[in-house]
Coordinates of C-alpha atoms in Angstrom, one line a residue:
X1269 CA 0.0 0.0 0.0
X1270 CA 1.2 3.5 -0.8
X1271 CA 2.6 5.6 2.0
X1272 CA 0.9 8.8 3.0
X1273 CA 3.8 10.8 1.5
X1274 CA 3.5 8.9 -1.8
X1275 CA -0.2 9.8 -1.8
X1276 CA 0.6 13.5 -1.1
X1277 CA 3.2 13.5 -3.8
X1278 CA 0.6 12.3 -6.3
X1279 CA -1.6 15.3 -5.3
X1280 CA 1.3 17.7 -5.9
X1281 CA 2.2 16.2 -9.2
X1282 CA -1.4 16.5 -10.4
X1283 CA -1.6 20.2 -9.5
X1284 CA 1.7 20.8 -11.3
X1285 CA 0.4 19.0 -14.4
X1286 CA -2.7 21.2 -14.5
X1287 CA -0.9 24.5 -13.6
X1288 CA -1.4 26.1 -17.0
X1289 CA -5.1 25.2 -17.1
X1290 CA -5.6 26.5 -13.6
X1291 CA -3.8 29.8 -14.3
X1292 CA -6.0 30.2 -17.4
X1293 CA -9.1 29.6 -15.3
X1294 CA -8.1 32.2 -12.7
X1295 CA -6.9 34.8 -15.2
X1296 CA -10.2 34.4 -17.2
X1297 CA -12.3 35.0 -14.1
X1298 CA -10.0 37.9 -13.1
X1299 CA -10.2 39.6 -16.5
X1300 CA -14.1 39.6 -16.5
X1301 CA -15.0 40.7 -12.9
X1302 CA -18.6 40.2 -12.0
X1303 CA -20.5 41.5 -8.9
X1304 CA -22.2 39.3 -6.3
X1305 CA -25.0 37.2 -7.7
X1306 CA -24.2 38.1 -11.3
X1307 CA -21.1 35.8 -11.8
X1308 CA -22.5 34.2 -15.0
X1309 CA -19.1 34.0 -16.9
X1310 CA -17.2 32.7 -13.8
X1311 CA -19.9 30.1 -13.2
X1312 CA -19.9 28.9 -16.8
X1313 CA -16.1 28.9 -16.9
X1314 CA -15.8 26.7 -13.8
X1315 CA -18.6 24.4 -15.1
X1316 CA -16.6 23.9 -18.3
X1317 CA -13.4 23.3 -16.4
X1318 CA -14.8 20.4 -14.5
X1319 CA -17.0 19.1 -17.3
X1320 CA -13.9 18.4 -19.5
X1321 CA -13.2 15.4 -17.3
X1322 CA -16.2 13.0 -17.5
X1323 CA -15.3 11.4 -14.2
X1324 CA -16.8 14.5 -12.5
X1325 CA -20.5 14.9 -12.2
X1326 CA -21.2 18.6 -12.7
X1327 CA -24.4 20.4 -11.9
X1328 CA -24.7 24.0 -13.2
X1329 CA -27.0 26.6 -11.5
X1330 CA -26.9 24.4 -8.4
X1331 CA -29.6 25.7 -5.9
X1332 CA -28.6 29.3 -6.9
X1333 CA -28.4 30.9 -10.4
X1334 CA -24.6 31.3 -10.3
X1335 CA -23.7 28.4 -8.0
X1336 CA -22.4 25.0 -9.2
X1337 CA -21.5 21.6 -7.8
X1338 CA -19.0 19.1 -9.2
X1339 CA -18.7 15.7 -7.5
X1340 CA -16.4 12.7 -7.8
X1341 CA -16.6 9.3 -6.2
X1342 CA -17.1 7.7 -3.8
X1343 CA -14.1 5.4 -3.9
X1344 CA -12.4 3.1 -1.4
X1345 CA -13.9 1.8 1.8
X1346 CA -13.3 -0.6 4.6
X1347 CA -15.4 -3.4 3.2
X1348 CA -18.5 -2.4 5.1
X1349 CA -20.8 -2.9 2.1
X1350 CA -23.3 -0.7 0.4
X1351 CA -24.5 1.0 3.5
X1352 CA -21.1 2.1 4.6
X1353 CA -21.1 5.9 5.4
X1354 CA -19.3 8.1 2.9
X1355 CA -16.9 10.8 3.9
X1356 CA -17.7 13.8 1.7
X1357 CA -14.8 16.3 1.4
X1358 CA -15.9 19.7 0.2
X1359 CA -13.8 22.4 -1.5
X1360 CA -15.3 25.9 -2.0
X1361 CA -14.8 28.3 -4.8
X1362 CA -15.6 32.0 -4.6
X1363 CA -15.5 34.2 -7.7
X1364 CA -17.4 37.5 -7.2
X1365 CA -15.7 40.8 -7.5
X1366 CA -16.0 44.3 -6.0
X1367 CA -17.6 47.3 -7.5
X1368 CA -15.2 49.5 -9.4
X1369 CA -12.0 47.7 -8.5
X1370 CA -12.7 44.2 -9.8
X1371 CA -10.9 41.2 -8.1
X1372 CA -9.4 43.3 -5.3
X1373 CA -10.0 40.5 -2.8
X1374 CA -8.5 37.8 -5.1
X1375 CA -11.7 35.7 -5.4
X1376 CA -10.4 34.5 -8.7
X1377 CA -7.5 32.9 -6.8
X1378 CA -10.0 31.3 -4.3
X1379 CA -11.7 29.7 -7.2
X1380 CA -8.4 28.4 -8.5
X1381 CA -7.3 27.1 -5.1
X1382 CA -10.6 25.2 -4.6
X1383 CA -10.4 23.6 -8.1
X1384 CA -6.7 22.8 -7.8
X1385 CA -7.0 21.2 -4.3
X1386 CA -9.9 19.1 -5.5
X1387 CA -7.9 17.8 -8.5
X1388 CA -5.0 17.1 -6.2
X1389 CA -7.1 15.1 -3.7
X1390 CA -8.8 13.2 -6.6
X1391 CA -5.4 12.2 -7.9
X1392 CA -4.2 11.1 -4.5
X1393 CA -7.3 8.9 -3.9
X1394 CA -6.9 7.3 -7.4
X1395 CA -3.6 5.8 -6.3
X1396 CA -4.6 5.0 -2.7
X1397 CA -5.9 1.4 -2.9
X1398 CA -7.2 1.2 0.7
X1399 CA -9.2 3.8 2.6
X1400 CA -10.8 3.5 6.0
X1401 CA -14.2 4.4 4.5
X1402 CA -15.5 5.5 1.1
X1403 CA -14.6 9.1 0.2
X1404 CA -16.3 11.5 -2.1
X1405 CA -15.1 14.9 -3.3
X1406 CA -17.5 17.8 -3.7
X1407 CA -16.6 21.2 -5.2
X1408 CA -19.1 23.9 -4.5
X1409 CA -19.2 27.2 -6.4
X1410 CA -20.4 29.7 -3.8
X1411 CA -21.3 33.1 -5.3
X1412 CA -22.0 36.5 -3.7
X1413 CA -19.7 36.4 -0.7
X1414 CA -19.0 40.1 -1.0
X1415 CA -22.6 41.3 -0.7
X1416 CA -25.3 38.7 -0.1
X1417 CA -23.8 35.7 1.6
X1418 CA -24.3 33.0 -1.0
X1419 CA -23.0 30.3 1.3
X1420 CA -25.8 31.0 3.7
X1421 CA -28.4 30.7 0.9
X1422 CA -26.7 27.4 0.0
X1423 CA -26.9 26.2 3.6
X1424 CA -30.6 27.0 3.7
X1425 CA -31.1 25.2 0.4
X1426 CA -29.4 22.0 1.8
X1427 CA -26.3 22.2 -0.3
X1428 CA -24.1 21.4 2.7
X1429 CA -26.3 18.7 4.2
X1430 CA -24.1 15.8 3.2
X1431 CA -20.7 17.6 3.4
X1432 CA -18.4 16.3 6.2
X1433 CA -15.3 18.5 5.8
X1434 CA -14.9 21.9 4.2
X1435 CA -11.7 23.5 2.8
X1436 CA -11.0 26.8 1.2
X1437 CA -8.3 29.5 1.3
X1438 CA -8.3 33.3 1.0
X1439 CA -5.6 35.6 -0.4
X1440 CA -4.1 38.1 2.2
X1441 CA -0.8 39.8 3.0
X1442 CA 0.6 36.8 5.0
X1443 CA 0.3 33.0 5.4
X1444 CA -1.8 32.0 8.3
X1445 CA -3.7 28.8 9.1
X1446 CA -6.3 30.8 10.9
X1447 CA -7.3 34.5 11.3
X1448 CA -10.2 35.5 13.5
X1449 CA -12.7 36.7 11.0
X1450 CA -15.4 38.6 12.8
X1451 CA -19.2 38.4 12.9
X1452 CA -21.1 40.9 10.8
X1453 CA -24.6 42.4 10.4
X1454 CA -25.5 45.0 7.8
X1455 CA -28.2 47.5 8.6
X1456 CA -30.1 49.9 6.4
X1457 CA -31.6 53.0 8.1
X1458 CA -34.3 55.0 6.4
X1459 CA -35.6 58.4 7.6
X1460 CA -39.0 59.7 6.4
X1461 CA -39.6 63.4 6.9
X1462 CA -41.6 66.0 5.0
X1463 CA -40.5 68.1 2.0
X1464 CA -40.9 71.8 1.9
X1465 CA -39.3 74.9 0.3
X1466 CA -36.0 75.3 2.1
X1467 CA -35.9 79.1 1.8
X1468 CA -39.6 80.2 1.6
X1469 CA -41.1 78.1 4.4
X1470 CA -38.6 75.7 5.9
X1471 CA -40.8 75.5 9.1
X1472 CA -43.3 73.4 7.1
X1473 CA -40.7 70.7 6.5
X1474 CA -39.4 67.8 8.5
X1475 CA -35.7 67.4 7.7
X1476 CA -34.7 63.8 7.0
X1477 CA -31.1 64.9 6.3
X1478 CA -30.8 66.3 9.7
X1479 CA -31.8 62.9 11.1
X1480 CA -29.2 61.1 9.0
X1481 CA -26.5 63.6 10.0
X1482 CA -27.4 63.3 13.7
X1483 CA -27.4 59.5 13.4
X1484 CA -24.0 59.6 11.8
X1485 CA -22.6 61.8 14.5
X1486 CA -24.3 59.8 17.3
X1487 CA -22.5 56.7 16.0
X1488 CA -19.2 58.6 15.8
X1489 CA -19.5 59.6 19.4
X1490 CA -20.5 56.1 20.4
X1491 CA -17.2 54.6 19.1
X1492 CA -15.2 55.9 22.1
X1493 CA -17.4 53.8 24.3
X1494 CA -17.1 50.6 22.3
X1495 CA -14.8 47.7 23.0
X1496 CA -11.5 48.0 21.0
X1497 CA -12.4 45.0 18.8
X1498 CA -15.9 46.2 17.9
X1499 CA -16.4 48.0 14.6
X1500 CA -19.2 50.1 13.1
X1501 CA -18.8 52.0 9.8
X1502 CA -21.1 53.3 7.2
X1503 CA -22.2 55.9 4.6
X1504 CA -25.1 58.2 3.9
X1505 CA -26.4 56.5 0.9
X1506 CA -29.1 59.1 0.0
X1507 CA -29.1 62.6 1.4
X1508 CA -31.8 64.4 -0.5
X1509 CA -32.7 65.8 -4.0
X1510 CA -31.9 69.5 -4.2
X1511 CA -30.5 72.2 -1.8
X1512 CA -33.8 74.2 -2.0
X1513 CA -35.9 71.2 -0.9
X1514 CA -36.1 70.1 2.7
X1515 CA -35.1 66.4 2.3
X1516 CA -38.1 64.1 2.9
X1517 CA -36.1 60.9 2.7
X1518 CA -32.6 59.9 3.6
X1519 CA -30.9 56.5 3.9
X1520 CA -27.8 55.2 5.7
X1521 CA -26.0 51.9 5.3
X1522 CA -23.9 50.5 8.1
X1523 CA -21.9 47.4 8.9
X1524 CA -21.7 46.3 12.5
X1525 CA -18.9 43.9 13.4
X1526 CA -17.8 42.0 16.6
X1527 CA -15.3 39.2 17.2
X1528 CA -18.0 36.8 18.3
X1529 CA -21.7 36.4 17.3
X1530 CA -22.7 36.8 21.0
X1531 CA -21.5 40.4 21.0
X1532 CA -23.5 41.5 18.0
X1533 CA -26.7 41.8 20.0
X1534 CA -25.2 44.4 22.3
X1535 CA -23.7 46.4 19.4
X1536 CA -26.9 46.4 17.5
X1537 CA -28.9 47.6 20.5
X1538 CA -26.4 50.6 21.0
X1539 CA -26.5 51.4 17.3
X1540 CA -30.3 51.2 17.1
X1541 CA -30.6 53.6 20.0
X1542 CA -28.5 56.1 18.1
X1543 CA -30.7 55.8 15.0
X1544 CA -33.9 56.2 17.0
X1545 CA -32.6 59.1 18.9
X1546 CA -32.0 61.0 15.7
X1547 CA -35.5 60.3 14.6
X1548 CA -37.0 61.6 17.9
X1549 CA -34.8 64.8 17.7
X1550 CA -36.0 65.7 14.2
X1551 CA -39.5 64.4 14.2
X1552 CA -38.8 61.9 11.4
X1553 CA -40.1 58.4 11.1
X1554 CA -37.3 55.8 11.0
X1555 CA -37.1 52.3 9.5
X1556 CA -34.3 50.0 10.7
X1557 CA -33.8 47.0 8.3
X1558 CA -31.3 44.2 8.3
X1559 CA -31.3 43.5 4.5
X1560 CA -28.9 40.6 4.2
X1561 CA -27.7 37.5 6.1
X1562 CA -25.6 38.0 9.2
X1563 CA -22.1 36.5 9.0
X1564 CA -20.8 34.5 11.9
X1565 CA -17.2 34.4 13.2
X1566 CA -15.2 31.4 12.0
X1567 CA -14.9 28.5 14.4
X1568 CA -11.3 27.4 14.7
X1569 CA -10.3 23.8 14.2
X1570 CA -6.9 23.2 15.9
X1571 CA -6.3 19.8 14.3
X1572 CA -6.9 21.0 10.7
X1573 CA -4.9 24.1 11.4
X1574 CA -1.9 22.1 12.7
X1575 CA -2.1 19.6 9.8
X1576 CA -2.2 22.5 7.3
X1577 CA 0.7 24.2 8.9
X1578 CA 2.8 21.0 8.8
X1579 CA 2.0 20.4 5.2
X1580 CA 2.5 24.1 4.3
X1581 CA 6.0 24.2 6.0
X1582 CA 7.0 21.1 4.0
X1583 CA 6.2 23.1 0.9
X1584 CA 8.1 26.2 2.0
X1585 CA 5.3 28.3 3.4
X1586 CA 6.4 30.5 6.3
X1587 CA 3.6 31.2 8.8
X1588 CA 3.3 34.2 11.1
X1589 CA 3.8 33.8 14.9
X1590 CA 0.5 33.1 16.6
X1591 CA 0.8 36.3 18.7
X1592 CA 0.9 38.3 15.4
X1593 CA -2.0 36.4 13.9
X1594 CA -4.4 37.0 16.8
X1595 CA -3.6 40.7 17.0
X1596 CA -4.8 41.0 13.5
X1597 CA -8.5 42.0 13.2
X1598 CA -9.7 40.5 9.9
X1599 CA -12.8 41.2 7.9
X1600 CA -16.0 39.0 7.7
X1601 CA -17.0 36.1 5.6
X1602 CA -20.0 33.8 5.1
X1603 CA -17.6 30.9 5.6
X1604 CA -18.1 31.6 9.3
X1605 CA -21.6 30.3 8.9
X1606 CA -20.3 27.2 7.2
X1607 CA -17.9 26.6 10.0
X1608 CA -20.9 26.3 12.4
X1609 CA -22.4 23.3 10.5
X1610 CA -19.3 21.3 9.4
X1611 CA -15.6 21.1 10.4
X1612 CA -13.6 23.3 8.2
X1613 CA -10.5 25.4 7.6
X1614 CA -10.2 28.8 6.0
X1615 CA -6.4 29.7 5.9
X1616 CA -5.0 32.8 4.4
X1617 CA -2.2 33.0 1.9
X1618 CA 0.4 35.5 0.7
X1619 CA 0.3 36.2 -3.1
X1620 CA 3.5 38.1 -3.5
X1621 CA 2.4 41.6 -2.5
X1622 CA 2.2 43.7 0.6
X1623 CA -0.8 45.6 -0.8
X1624 CA -4.0 45.5 1.2
X1625 CA -7.1 43.7 0.0
X1626 CA -9.8 45.9 -1.6
X1627 CA -7.3 48.2 -3.3
X1628 CA -6.4 48.6 -6.9
X1629 CA -2.9 47.4 -6.2
X1630 CA -4.3 44.1 -4.9
X1631 CA -6.4 43.7 -8.0
X1632 CA -3.3 43.8 -10.1
X1633 CA -1.5 41.3 -7.8
X1634 CA -4.4 38.9 -8.0
X1635 CA -4.1 38.7 -11.7
X1636 CA -0.3 38.6 -11.9
X1637 CA 1.6 35.5 -12.8
X1638 CA 3.7 36.0 -9.7
X1639 CA 0.7 35.0 -7.6
X1640 CA 0.6 31.5 -9.1
X1641 CA 3.5 30.0 -7.1
X1642 CA 1.8 31.0 -3.8
X1643 CA -1.7 30.0 -5.0
X1644 CA -0.8 26.5 -6.2
X1645 CA 1.4 25.9 -3.2
X1646 CA -1.6 26.7 -1.0
X1647 CA -3.8 24.3 -3.0
X1648 CA -1.2 21.6 -2.5
X1649 CA -1.2 22.2 1.3
X1650 CA -5.0 21.9 1.4
X1651 CA -5.0 18.7 -0.7
X1652 CA -2.3 17.2 1.5
X1653 CA -4.3 18.1 4.7
X1654 CA -7.3 16.4 3.2
X1655 CA -5.2 13.3 2.5
X1656 CA -4.1 13.3 6.2
X1657 CA -7.7 13.3 7.4
X1658 CA -9.3 10.9 5.0
X1659 CA -6.5 8.3 5.4
X1660 CA -6.4 8.4 9.3
X1661 CA -9.6 7.8 11.3
X1662 CA -7.8 9.1 14.5
X1663 CA -7.2 12.5 12.9
X1664 CA -10.8 12.6 11.5
X1665 CA -12.1 11.9 15.0
X1666 CA -9.9 14.7 16.4
X1667 CA -11.2 17.1 13.7
X1668 CA -14.8 16.3 14.6
X1669 CA -14.1 16.6 18.4
X1670 CA -12.5 20.1 17.8
X1671 CA -15.6 21.1 15.9
X1672 CA -18.0 19.9 18.6
X1673 CA -16.0 21.6 21.4
X1674 CA -15.8 24.9 19.5
X1675 CA -19.5 24.9 18.7
X1676 CA -20.4 24.0 22.3
X1677 CA -18.2 26.9 23.6
X1678 CA -20.1 29.3 21.3
X1679 CA -23.5 28.0 22.4
X1680 CA -22.5 28.4 26.1
X1681 CA -21.4 32.0 25.5
X1682 CA -24.6 32.8 23.8
X1683 CA -26.7 31.5 26.7
X1684 CA -25.5 34.5 28.7
X1685 CA -26.5 37.0 26.0
X1686 CA -29.7 37.9 24.2
X1687 CA -28.4 36.5 20.9
X1688 CA -29.9 33.4 19.5
X1689 CA -27.7 31.1 17.4
X1690 CA -30.2 30.5 14.6
X1691 CA -29.6 28.1 11.8
X1692 CA -27.1 29.8 9.4

């Protein structure tokens, strides 16, 4: 029987063989950026990529218009017969871009990593003649991470119901097996006043712009009373029509973020008090709406993180010290919601630039050939980590125990707050 290292070597060789196709896939997605929920070209390109190998079963428009699923297997098993449980290993691809600056978060590279790691694991399992249980590989195309939370819609649609492990990786300025992505809620605030001539008879109007400005200032004053890790930031989305008309309608859009889901309830209550106070002060009517899914923080999985680091170091990846990692306050992702329903890992990887995500410089770096070395190296580390887990029941059990303990800890914390951990 092949040794674990021989199986991992097969995964690496496969990724190297397909490097030109993978680069072309990534570059094609990068060159035609599409916003959340509208990723038709990226969807079609990924569907074609997997469909060229008829050993993959590919489902286009899977549960969402621009989502897809590609599956392979199951293979192997311990001789338990037809009813033997299948271990379904999931790899996630993101591919939506940002308004105005394209792939400034490198989601084209996330798609490439997911596809490459899946190919690598497939090649590894094709030479592994014995496995503890049957293994299946599932690649999910998960759209709209930047705006809507496509993974949460897919969770609700049952797309993750049979997935046992979840792997993906995200571009950043450093290599890290884990960064503490934070919980997020988006809030839309609408003020309704009364229009009037701003010069002739302003006393007849109820100024919705005054309400928006007061709310903005209220939140700015609130910041000094917030915990250091909490964040709130936003814009006045609509401020009126013309200077000589008392604005009858204004709208603000804010993001509220905390390290843990349990803290969001407190921050939301404080922010809502600021919004309502501005309405009272100006005589406006206020609507407070949460228009999109809330993003959870990512549950850590120590076993997967350690395996990923060991495999990454073998490939030359240099990881940050843990103290540096945990002092870094990251953004938010709908992968957090996935991490509450299945054990998973969401490492970050360097792509050859010190530029920050969501900048024009990062857009250029995400499309550059220089990023390929780092991207494919990350895919190899993910595939090798998956090999470790599917070939060793002890490690799989540890991964599942880590997941159960992390989720139980979150649930205990939530009992002491007013936040309910609803189904993602």
